Short mmCIF file of C-alpha atoms and ligand atoms in Angstrom, two decimals:
data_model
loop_
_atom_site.label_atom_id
_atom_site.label_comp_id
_atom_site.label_asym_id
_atom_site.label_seq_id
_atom_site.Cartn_x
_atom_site.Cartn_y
_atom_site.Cartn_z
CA UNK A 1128 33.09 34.09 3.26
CA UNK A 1129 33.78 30.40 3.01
CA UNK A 1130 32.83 27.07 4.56
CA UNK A 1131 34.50 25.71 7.39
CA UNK A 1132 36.61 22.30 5.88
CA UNK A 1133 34.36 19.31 6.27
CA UNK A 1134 34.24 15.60 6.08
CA UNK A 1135 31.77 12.55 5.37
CA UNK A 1136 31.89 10.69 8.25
CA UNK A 1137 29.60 7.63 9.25
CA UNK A 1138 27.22 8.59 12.16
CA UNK A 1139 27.90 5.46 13.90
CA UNK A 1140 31.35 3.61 12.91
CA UNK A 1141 33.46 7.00 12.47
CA UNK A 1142 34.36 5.53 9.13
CA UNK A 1143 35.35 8.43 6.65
CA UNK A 1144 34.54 9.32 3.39
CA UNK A 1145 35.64 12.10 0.44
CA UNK A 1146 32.97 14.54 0.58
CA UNK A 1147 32.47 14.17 -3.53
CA UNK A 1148 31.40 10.33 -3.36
CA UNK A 1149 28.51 9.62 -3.97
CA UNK A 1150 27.69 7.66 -0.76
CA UNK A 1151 24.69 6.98 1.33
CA UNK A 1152 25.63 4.21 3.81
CA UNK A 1153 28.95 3.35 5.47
CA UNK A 1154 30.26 0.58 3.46
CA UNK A 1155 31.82 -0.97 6.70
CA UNK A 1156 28.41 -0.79 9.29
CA UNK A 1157 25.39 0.45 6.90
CA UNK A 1158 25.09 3.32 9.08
CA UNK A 1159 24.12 6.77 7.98
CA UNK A 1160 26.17 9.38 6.92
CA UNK A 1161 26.98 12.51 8.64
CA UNK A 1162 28.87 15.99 8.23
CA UNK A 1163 31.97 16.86 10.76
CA UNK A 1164 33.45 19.93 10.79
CA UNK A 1165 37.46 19.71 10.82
CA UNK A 1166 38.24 23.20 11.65
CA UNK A 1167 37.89 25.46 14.78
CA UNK A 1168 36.29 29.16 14.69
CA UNK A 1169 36.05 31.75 17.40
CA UNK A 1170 32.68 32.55 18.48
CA UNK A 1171 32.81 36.58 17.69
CA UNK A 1172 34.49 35.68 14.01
CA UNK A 1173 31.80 33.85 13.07
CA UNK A 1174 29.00 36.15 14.62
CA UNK A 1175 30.92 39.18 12.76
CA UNK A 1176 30.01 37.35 9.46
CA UNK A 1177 26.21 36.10 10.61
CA UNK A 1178 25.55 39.36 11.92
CA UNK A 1179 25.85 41.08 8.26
CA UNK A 1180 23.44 39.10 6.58
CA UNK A 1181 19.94 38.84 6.86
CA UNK A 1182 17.62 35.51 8.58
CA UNK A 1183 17.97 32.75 6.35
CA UNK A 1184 19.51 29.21 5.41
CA UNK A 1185 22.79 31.14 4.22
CA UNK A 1186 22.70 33.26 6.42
CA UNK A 1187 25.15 30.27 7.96
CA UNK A 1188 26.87 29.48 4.93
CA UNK A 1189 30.23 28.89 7.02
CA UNK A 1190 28.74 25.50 8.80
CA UNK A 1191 26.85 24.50 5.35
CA UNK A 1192 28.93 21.25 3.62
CA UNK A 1193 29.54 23.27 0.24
CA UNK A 1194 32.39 24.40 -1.84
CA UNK A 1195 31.23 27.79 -3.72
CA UNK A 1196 28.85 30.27 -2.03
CA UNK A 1197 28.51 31.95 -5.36
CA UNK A 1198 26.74 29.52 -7.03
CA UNK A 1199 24.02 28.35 -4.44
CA UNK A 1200 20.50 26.95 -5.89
CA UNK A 1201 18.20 29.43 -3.80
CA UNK A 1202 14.63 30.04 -4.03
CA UNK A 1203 14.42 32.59 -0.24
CA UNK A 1204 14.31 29.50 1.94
CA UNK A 1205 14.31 30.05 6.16
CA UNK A 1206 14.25 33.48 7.93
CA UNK A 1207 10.63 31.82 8.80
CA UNK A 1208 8.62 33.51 12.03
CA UNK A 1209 9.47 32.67 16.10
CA UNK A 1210 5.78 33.38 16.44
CA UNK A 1211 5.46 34.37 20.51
CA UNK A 1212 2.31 32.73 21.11
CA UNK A 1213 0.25 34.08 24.13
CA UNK A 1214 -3.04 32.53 24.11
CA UNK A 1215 -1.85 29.05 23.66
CA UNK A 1216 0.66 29.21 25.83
CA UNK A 1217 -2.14 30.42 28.50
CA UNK A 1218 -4.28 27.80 27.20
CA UNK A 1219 -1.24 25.05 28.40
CA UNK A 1220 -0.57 27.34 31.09
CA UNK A 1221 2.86 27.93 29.93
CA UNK A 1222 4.57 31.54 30.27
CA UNK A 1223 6.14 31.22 27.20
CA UNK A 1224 5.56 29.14 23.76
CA UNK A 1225 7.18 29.76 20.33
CA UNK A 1226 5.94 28.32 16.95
CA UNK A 1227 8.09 28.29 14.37
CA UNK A 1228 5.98 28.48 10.87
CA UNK A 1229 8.11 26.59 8.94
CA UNK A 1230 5.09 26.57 6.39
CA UNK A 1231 6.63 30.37 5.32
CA UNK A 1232 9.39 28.69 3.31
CA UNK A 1233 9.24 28.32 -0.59
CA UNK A 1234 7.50 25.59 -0.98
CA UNK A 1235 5.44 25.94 2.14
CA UNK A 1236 7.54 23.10 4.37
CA UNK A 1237 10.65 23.12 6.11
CA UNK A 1238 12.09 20.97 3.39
CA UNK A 1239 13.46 23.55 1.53
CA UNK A 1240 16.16 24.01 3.80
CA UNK A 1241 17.58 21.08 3.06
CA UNK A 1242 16.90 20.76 -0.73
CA UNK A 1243 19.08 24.18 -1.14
CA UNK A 1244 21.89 23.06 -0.17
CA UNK A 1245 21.06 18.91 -1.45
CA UNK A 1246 20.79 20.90 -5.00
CA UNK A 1247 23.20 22.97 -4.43
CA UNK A 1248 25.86 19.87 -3.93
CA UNK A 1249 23.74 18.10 -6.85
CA UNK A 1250 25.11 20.16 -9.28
CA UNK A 1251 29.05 20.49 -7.56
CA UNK A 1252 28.71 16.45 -8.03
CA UNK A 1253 28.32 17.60 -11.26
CA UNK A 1254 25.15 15.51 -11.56
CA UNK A 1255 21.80 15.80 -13.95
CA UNK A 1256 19.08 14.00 -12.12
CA UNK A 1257 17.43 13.70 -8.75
CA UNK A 1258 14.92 11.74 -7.39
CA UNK A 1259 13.10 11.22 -3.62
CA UNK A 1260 10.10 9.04 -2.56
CA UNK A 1261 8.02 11.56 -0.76
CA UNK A 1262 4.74 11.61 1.58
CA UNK A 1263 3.94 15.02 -0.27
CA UNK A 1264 6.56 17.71 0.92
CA UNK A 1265 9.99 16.73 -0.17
CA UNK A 1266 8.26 15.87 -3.48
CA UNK A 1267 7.19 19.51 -3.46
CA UNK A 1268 10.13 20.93 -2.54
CA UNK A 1269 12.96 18.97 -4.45
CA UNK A 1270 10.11 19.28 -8.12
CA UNK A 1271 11.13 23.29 -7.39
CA UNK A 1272 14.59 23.35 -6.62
CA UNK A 1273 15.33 20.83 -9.32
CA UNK A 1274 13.68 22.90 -11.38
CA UNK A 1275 15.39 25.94 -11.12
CA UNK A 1276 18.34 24.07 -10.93
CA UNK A 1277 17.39 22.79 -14.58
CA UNK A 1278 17.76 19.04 -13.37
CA UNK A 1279 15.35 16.34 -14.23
CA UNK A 1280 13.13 15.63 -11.45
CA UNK A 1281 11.81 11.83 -10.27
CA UNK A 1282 9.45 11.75 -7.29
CA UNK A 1283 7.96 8.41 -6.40
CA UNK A 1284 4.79 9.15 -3.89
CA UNK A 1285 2.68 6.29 -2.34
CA UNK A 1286 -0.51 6.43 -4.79
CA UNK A 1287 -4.02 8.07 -2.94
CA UNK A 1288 -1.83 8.93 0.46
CA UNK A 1289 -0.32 12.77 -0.56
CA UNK A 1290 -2.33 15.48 -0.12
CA UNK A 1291 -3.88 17.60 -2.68
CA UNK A 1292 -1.74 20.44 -2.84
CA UNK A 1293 1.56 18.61 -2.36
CA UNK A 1294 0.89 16.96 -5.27
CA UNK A 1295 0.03 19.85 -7.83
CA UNK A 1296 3.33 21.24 -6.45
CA UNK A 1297 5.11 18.28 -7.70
CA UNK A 1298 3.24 18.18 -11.15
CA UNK A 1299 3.63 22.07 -11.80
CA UNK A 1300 7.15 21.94 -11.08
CA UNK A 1301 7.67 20.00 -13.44
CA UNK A 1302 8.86 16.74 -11.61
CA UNK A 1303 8.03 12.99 -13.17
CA UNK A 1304 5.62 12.08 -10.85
CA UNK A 1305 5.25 8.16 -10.07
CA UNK A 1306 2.70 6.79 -7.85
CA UNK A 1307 3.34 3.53 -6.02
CA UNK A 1308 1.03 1.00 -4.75
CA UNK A 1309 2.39 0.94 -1.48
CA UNK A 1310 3.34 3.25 1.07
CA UNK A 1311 6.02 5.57 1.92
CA UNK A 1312 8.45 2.90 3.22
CA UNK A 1313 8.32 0.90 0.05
CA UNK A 1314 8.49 3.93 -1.94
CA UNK A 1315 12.06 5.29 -0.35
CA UNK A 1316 13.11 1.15 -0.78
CA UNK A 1317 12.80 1.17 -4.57
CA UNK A 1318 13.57 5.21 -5.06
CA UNK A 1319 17.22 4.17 -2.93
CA UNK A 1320 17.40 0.93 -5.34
CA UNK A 1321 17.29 3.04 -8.26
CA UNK A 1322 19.88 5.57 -7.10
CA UNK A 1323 22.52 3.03 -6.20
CA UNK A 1324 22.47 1.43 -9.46
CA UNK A 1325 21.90 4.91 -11.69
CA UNK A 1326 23.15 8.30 -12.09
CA UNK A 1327 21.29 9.83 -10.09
CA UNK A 1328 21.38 12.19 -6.91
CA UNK A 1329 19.02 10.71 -4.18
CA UNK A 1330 17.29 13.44 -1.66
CA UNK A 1331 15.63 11.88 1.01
CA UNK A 1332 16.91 12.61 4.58
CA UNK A 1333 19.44 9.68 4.19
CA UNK A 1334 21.40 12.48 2.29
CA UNK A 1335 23.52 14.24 5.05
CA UNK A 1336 23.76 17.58 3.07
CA UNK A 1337 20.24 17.78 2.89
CA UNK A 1338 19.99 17.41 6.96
CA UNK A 1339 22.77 20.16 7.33
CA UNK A 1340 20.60 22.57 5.66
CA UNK A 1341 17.20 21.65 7.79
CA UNK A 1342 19.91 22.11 11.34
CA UNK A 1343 19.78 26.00 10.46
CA UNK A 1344 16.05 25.79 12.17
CA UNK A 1345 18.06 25.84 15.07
CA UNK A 1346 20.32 28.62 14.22
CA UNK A 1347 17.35 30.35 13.65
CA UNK A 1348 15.60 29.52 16.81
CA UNK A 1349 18.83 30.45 18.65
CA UNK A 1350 19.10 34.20 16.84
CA UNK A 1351 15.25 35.26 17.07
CA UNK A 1352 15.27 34.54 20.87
CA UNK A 1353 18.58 36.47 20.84
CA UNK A 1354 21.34 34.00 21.37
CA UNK A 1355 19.47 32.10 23.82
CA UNK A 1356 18.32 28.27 23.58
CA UNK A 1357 14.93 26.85 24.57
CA UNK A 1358 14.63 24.43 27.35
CA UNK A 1359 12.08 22.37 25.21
CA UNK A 1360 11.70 22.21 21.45
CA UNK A 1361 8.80 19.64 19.94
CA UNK A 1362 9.33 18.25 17.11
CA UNK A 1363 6.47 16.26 14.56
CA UNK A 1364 8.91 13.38 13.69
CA UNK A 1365 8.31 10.66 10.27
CA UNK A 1366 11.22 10.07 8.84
CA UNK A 1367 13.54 10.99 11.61
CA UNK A 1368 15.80 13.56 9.60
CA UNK A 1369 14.40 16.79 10.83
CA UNK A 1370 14.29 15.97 14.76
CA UNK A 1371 18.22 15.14 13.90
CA UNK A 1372 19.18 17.71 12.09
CA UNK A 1373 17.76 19.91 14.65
CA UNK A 1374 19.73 18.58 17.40
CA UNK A 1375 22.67 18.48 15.60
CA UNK A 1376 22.27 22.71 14.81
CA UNK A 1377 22.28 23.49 18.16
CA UNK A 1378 24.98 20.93 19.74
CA UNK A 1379 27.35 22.92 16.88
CA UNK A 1380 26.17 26.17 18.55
CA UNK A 1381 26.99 24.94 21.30
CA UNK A 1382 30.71 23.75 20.30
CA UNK A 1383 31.51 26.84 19.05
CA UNK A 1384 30.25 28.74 22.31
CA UNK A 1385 27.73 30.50 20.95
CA UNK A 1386 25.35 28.98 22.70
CA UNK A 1387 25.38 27.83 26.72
CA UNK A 1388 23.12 25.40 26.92
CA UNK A 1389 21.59 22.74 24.90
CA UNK A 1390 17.38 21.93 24.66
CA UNK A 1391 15.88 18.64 25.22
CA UNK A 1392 14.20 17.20 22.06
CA UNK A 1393 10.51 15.82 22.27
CA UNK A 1394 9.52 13.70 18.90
CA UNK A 1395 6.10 13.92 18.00
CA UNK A 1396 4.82 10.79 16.00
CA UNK A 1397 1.10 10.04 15.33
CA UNK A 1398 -0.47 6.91 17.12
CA UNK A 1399 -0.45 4.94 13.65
CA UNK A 1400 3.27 5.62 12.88
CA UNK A 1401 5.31 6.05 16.28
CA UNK A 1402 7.81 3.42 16.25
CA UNK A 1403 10.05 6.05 17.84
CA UNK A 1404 7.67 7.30 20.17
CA UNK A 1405 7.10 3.91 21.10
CA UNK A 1406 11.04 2.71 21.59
CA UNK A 1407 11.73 5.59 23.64
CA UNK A 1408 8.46 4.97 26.00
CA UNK A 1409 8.45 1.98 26.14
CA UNK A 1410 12.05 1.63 26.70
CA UNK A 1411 12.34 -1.03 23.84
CA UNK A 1412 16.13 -2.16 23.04
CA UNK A 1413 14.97 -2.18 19.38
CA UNK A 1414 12.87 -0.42 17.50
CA UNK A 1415 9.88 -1.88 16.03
CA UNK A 1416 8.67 -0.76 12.45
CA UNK A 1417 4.95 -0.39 12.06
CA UNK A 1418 4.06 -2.41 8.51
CA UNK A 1419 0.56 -0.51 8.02
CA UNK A 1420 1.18 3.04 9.15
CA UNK A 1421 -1.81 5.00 9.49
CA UNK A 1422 -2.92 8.56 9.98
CA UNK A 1423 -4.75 11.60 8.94
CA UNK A 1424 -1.09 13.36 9.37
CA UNK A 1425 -0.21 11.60 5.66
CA UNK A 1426 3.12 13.38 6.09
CA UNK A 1427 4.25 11.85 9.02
CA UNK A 1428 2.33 8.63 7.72
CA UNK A 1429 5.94 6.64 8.39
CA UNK A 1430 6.89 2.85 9.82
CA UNK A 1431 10.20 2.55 9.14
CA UNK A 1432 11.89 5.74 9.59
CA UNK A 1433 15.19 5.36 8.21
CA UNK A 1434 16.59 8.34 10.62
CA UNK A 1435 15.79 6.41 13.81
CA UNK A 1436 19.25 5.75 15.31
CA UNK A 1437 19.75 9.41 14.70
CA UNK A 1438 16.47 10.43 16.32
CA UNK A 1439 16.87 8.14 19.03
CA UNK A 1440 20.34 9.24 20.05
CA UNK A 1441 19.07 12.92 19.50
CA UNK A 1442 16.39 12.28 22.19
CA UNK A 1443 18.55 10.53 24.16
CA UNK A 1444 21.56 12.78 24.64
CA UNK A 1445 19.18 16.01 24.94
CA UNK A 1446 17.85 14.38 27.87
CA UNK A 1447 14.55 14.81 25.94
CA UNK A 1448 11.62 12.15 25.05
CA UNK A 1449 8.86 11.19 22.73
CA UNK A 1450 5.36 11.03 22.80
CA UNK A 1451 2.25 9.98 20.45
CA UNK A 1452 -0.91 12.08 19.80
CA UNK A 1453 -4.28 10.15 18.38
CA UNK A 1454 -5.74 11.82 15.07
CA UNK A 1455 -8.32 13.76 16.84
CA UNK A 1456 -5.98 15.30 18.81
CA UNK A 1457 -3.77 16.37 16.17
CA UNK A 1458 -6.45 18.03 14.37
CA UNK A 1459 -8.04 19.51 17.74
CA UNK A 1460 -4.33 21.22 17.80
CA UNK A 1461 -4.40 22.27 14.31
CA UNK A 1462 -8.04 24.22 14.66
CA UNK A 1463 -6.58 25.63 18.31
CA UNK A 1464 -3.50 26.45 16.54
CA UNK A 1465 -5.18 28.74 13.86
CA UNK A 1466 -7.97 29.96 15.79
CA UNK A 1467 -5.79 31.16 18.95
CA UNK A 1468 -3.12 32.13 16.87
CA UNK A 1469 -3.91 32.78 13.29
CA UNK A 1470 -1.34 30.19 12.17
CA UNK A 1471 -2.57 27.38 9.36
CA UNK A 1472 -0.24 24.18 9.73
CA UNK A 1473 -0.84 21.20 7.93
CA UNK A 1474 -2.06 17.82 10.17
CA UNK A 1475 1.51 16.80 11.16
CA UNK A 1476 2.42 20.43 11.97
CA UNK A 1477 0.11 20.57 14.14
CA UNK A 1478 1.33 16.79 15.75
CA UNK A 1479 4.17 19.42 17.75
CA UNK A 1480 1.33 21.27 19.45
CA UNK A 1481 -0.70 18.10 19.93
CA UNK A 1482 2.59 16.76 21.48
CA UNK A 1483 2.89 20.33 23.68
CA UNK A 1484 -0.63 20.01 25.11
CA UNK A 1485 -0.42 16.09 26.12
CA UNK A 1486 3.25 16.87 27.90
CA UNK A 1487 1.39 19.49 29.36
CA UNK A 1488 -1.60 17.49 30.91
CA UNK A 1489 0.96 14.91 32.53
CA UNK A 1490 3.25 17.49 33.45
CA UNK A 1491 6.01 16.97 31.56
CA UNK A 1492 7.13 20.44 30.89
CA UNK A 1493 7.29 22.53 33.38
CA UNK A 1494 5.39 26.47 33.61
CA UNK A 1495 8.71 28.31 33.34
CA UNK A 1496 10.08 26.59 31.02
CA UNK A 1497 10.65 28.20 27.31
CA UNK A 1498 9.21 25.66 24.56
CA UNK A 1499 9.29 26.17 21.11
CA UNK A 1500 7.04 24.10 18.70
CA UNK A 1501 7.61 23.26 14.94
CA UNK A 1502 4.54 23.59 12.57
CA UNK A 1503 6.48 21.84 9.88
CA UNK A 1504 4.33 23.00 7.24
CA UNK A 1505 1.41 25.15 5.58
CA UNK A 1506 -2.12 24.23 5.92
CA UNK A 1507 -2.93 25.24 2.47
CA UNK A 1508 -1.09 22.14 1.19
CA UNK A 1509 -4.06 19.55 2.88
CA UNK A 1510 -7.55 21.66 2.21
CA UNK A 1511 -9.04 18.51 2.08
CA UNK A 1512 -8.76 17.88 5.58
CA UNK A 1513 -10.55 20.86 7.35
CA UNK A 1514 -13.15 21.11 4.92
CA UNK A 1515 -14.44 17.52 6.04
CA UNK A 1516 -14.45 18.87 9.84
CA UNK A 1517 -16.41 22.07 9.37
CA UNK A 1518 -19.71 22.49 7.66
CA UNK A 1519 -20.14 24.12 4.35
CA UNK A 1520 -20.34 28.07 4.76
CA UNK A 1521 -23.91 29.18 5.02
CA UNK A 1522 -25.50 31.62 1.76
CA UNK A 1523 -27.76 33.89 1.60
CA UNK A 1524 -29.25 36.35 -0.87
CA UNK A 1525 -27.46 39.68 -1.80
CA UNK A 1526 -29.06 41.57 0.35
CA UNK A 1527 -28.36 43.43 3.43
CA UNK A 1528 -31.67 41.91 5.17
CA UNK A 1529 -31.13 38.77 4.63
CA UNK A 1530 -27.62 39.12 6.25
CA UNK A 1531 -28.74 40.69 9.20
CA UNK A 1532 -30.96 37.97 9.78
CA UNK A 1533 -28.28 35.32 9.72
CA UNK A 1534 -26.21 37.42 11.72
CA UNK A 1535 -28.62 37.98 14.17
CA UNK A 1536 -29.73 34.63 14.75
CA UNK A 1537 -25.96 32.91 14.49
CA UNK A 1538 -22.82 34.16 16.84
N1 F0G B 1997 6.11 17.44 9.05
C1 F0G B 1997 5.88 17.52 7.74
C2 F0G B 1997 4.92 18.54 7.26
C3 F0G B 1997 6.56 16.65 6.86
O1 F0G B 1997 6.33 16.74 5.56
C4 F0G B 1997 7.44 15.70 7.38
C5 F0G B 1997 8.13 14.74 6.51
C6 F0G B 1997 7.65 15.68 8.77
C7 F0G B 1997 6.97 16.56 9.57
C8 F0G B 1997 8.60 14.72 9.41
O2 F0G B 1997 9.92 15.05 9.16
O3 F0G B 1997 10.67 12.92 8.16
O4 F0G B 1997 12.31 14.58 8.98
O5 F0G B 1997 10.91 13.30 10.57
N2 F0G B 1997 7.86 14.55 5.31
C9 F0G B 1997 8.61 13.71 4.38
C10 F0G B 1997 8.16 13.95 2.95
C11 F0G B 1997 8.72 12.32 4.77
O6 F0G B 1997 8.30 13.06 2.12
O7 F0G B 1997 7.68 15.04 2.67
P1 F0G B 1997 11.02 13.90 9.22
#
């Protein structure tokens, strides 16, 4: 078992880079950085070694950027549930929908993929601190990792905008947690500032290792619907890693011939925050950052997503698109979502099924066609949220006859 031979490559000049340098941007074009993998396998060699081990990140260690598989920084993350979801899809009046609960990781958020394997290269670079500016989950995610990596943890979060439970995940990890007056865009500015002049590891999605851990959600995808690919998959999009890293799990399936097709890939964004939703529909020839993002989904709660000329190739070459959902309708899909199917995604989980039901109404995706939808992460994280849309549970006495009453005058 070892990893394919890989290189740092810049996602838009080609310019390369040694995979131990500490490096961000292209020097030459500012563009972001990206993994390429320099050497060829066959198709059954590398489904003799996936098929031993069980569902997970490393399940796929041979197309993950690192250099010892025994010393990985792992706390479970991925093997998460292809939930086959029946009653929404008839509600859409699809014949098939998937939701993958990416809210069954570690840390409750797909994040975790990534910051195993951004930890994991942390400490081959040999280095002692980490830091991230975070809407709530990749605080949450890198405070734990870091913390069982034994680094020191700094997580800058814009101050009053991170939900309650993303937050006591960051302080119980142990993480320094730094509020800024601003929001998330201003946040990942000074957090990027810091790392370039400092010794220390950045991990925010402008880290390619930590993307190349988030692409096994489509190795996953690909081996619960047994080696097949979906013809849709909706992403919630913010910072424009995940939607990228997705794309770029199953166009390596697809290199290697494992897979025979490739998906088109619908971003999600929330009215507030969609300057990629908005550059793909509108057909803009640049993108145009939003200064005041706003939206209930604080996690997506992004203007300048750093990931866009990632996201909008990804959308692009899939053939896919991108659409925005109001903040009523992403928490219409998030009730829908646990009350048809027992699943509990946070706001901008829920922005994928949002996204699936507006596609649906101006027949965008077609009946046949096999969608799967990412609920990014667990509704536990944002209780705040639901408990201002319902009212407060009724109470009664301790007695049987007073319960009978309620129960016979209430459905
Ligand atoms: N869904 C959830 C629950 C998220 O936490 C995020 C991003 C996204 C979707 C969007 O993913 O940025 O790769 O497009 N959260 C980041 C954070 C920004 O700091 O936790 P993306």
């Amino acid at each position: 078992m070892r990893t394919l031979r890989y290189s740092l490559v810049c996602s838009e000049c080609d310019a390369a880079y040694q995979p131990n340098e500490v490096v961000y941007r292209c020097k030459k074009c500012d563009g972001l950085l990206t993994i390429r993998y320099e050497e060829e396998i066959s198709k059954s060699r590398i489904l003799s070694f996936w098929k031993k081990r069980p569902l997970s990140v490393w399940r796929y260690v041979e197309l993950l950027p690192i250099n010892n598989p025994d010393k990985i920084v792992s706390l479970g993350e991925g093997g998460t549930s292809l939930n086959k979801c029946a009653r929404l899809a008839g509600d859409v009046g699809l014949k098939e929908v998937y939701v993958k609960n990416e809210g069954e990781n570690p840390t409750g958020s797909f994040k975790d993929r990534g910051m195993t394997v951004g930890v994991t290269k942390a400490l081959e670079l040999g280095i002692k601190r980490v830091a991230c500016a975070s809407t709530g989950n990749t605080s949450a995610s890198l405070a734990a990792y870091a913390a069982k990596a034994g680094l020191e943890c700094i997580v800058l979060i814009p101050s009053g905008k991170v939900a309650f439970g993303k937050l006591v995940q960051a302080i119980i990890y142990g993480a320094r947690v730094i509020q800024v007056r601003g929001n998330f865009d201003e946040a990942l500015k000074i957090v990027e500032g810091l790392c370039l002049t400092h010794p220390i590891y950045l991990l925010n999605s402008i880290n390619p290792y930590r993307l190349e851990g988030q692409k096994t959600i489509a190795f996953e995808i690909w081996d619960q619907l047994d080696h097949k690919v979906p013809d849709k998959v909706i992403v919630p999009v913010g910072n424009a890693g995940n939607i990228s890293a997705i794309w770029k799990g199953f166009k390596e399936l697809y290199s290697i011939g494992l897979a025979d097709k490739l998906p088109e890939m619908i971003g999600v964004q929330a009215e507030g925050a969609a300057p990629i939703a908005n550059l793909v529909k509108k057909g803009l020839k640049e993108i145009e950052f939003v200064d005041s993002p706003e939206t209930v989904a604080t996690a997506i709660r992004i203007g300048s997503p750093v990931n866009w000329k990632k996201a909008a190739k990804a959308i692009k070459e899939s053939g896919g698109t991108a659409e925005t959902v109001s903040d009523d309708e992403i928490l219409k899909a998030q009730r829908l979502l646990a009350q048809r199917e027992g699943i509990f995604t946070e706001p901008a989980g829920a922005a994928s099924i949002a996204g699936l039901i507006k596609l649906r109404e101006i027949d965008l995706i077609d009946r046949d066609e096999l969608t799967v939808c990412i609920s990014t992460g667990h509704g536990l994280k944002d209780p705040e949220i639901v408990l201002k849309q319902f009212p407060k549970p009724i109470e009664i006495e301790a007695d049987i006859k007073a319960l009978m009453k309620i129960l016979s005058t209430t459905d």
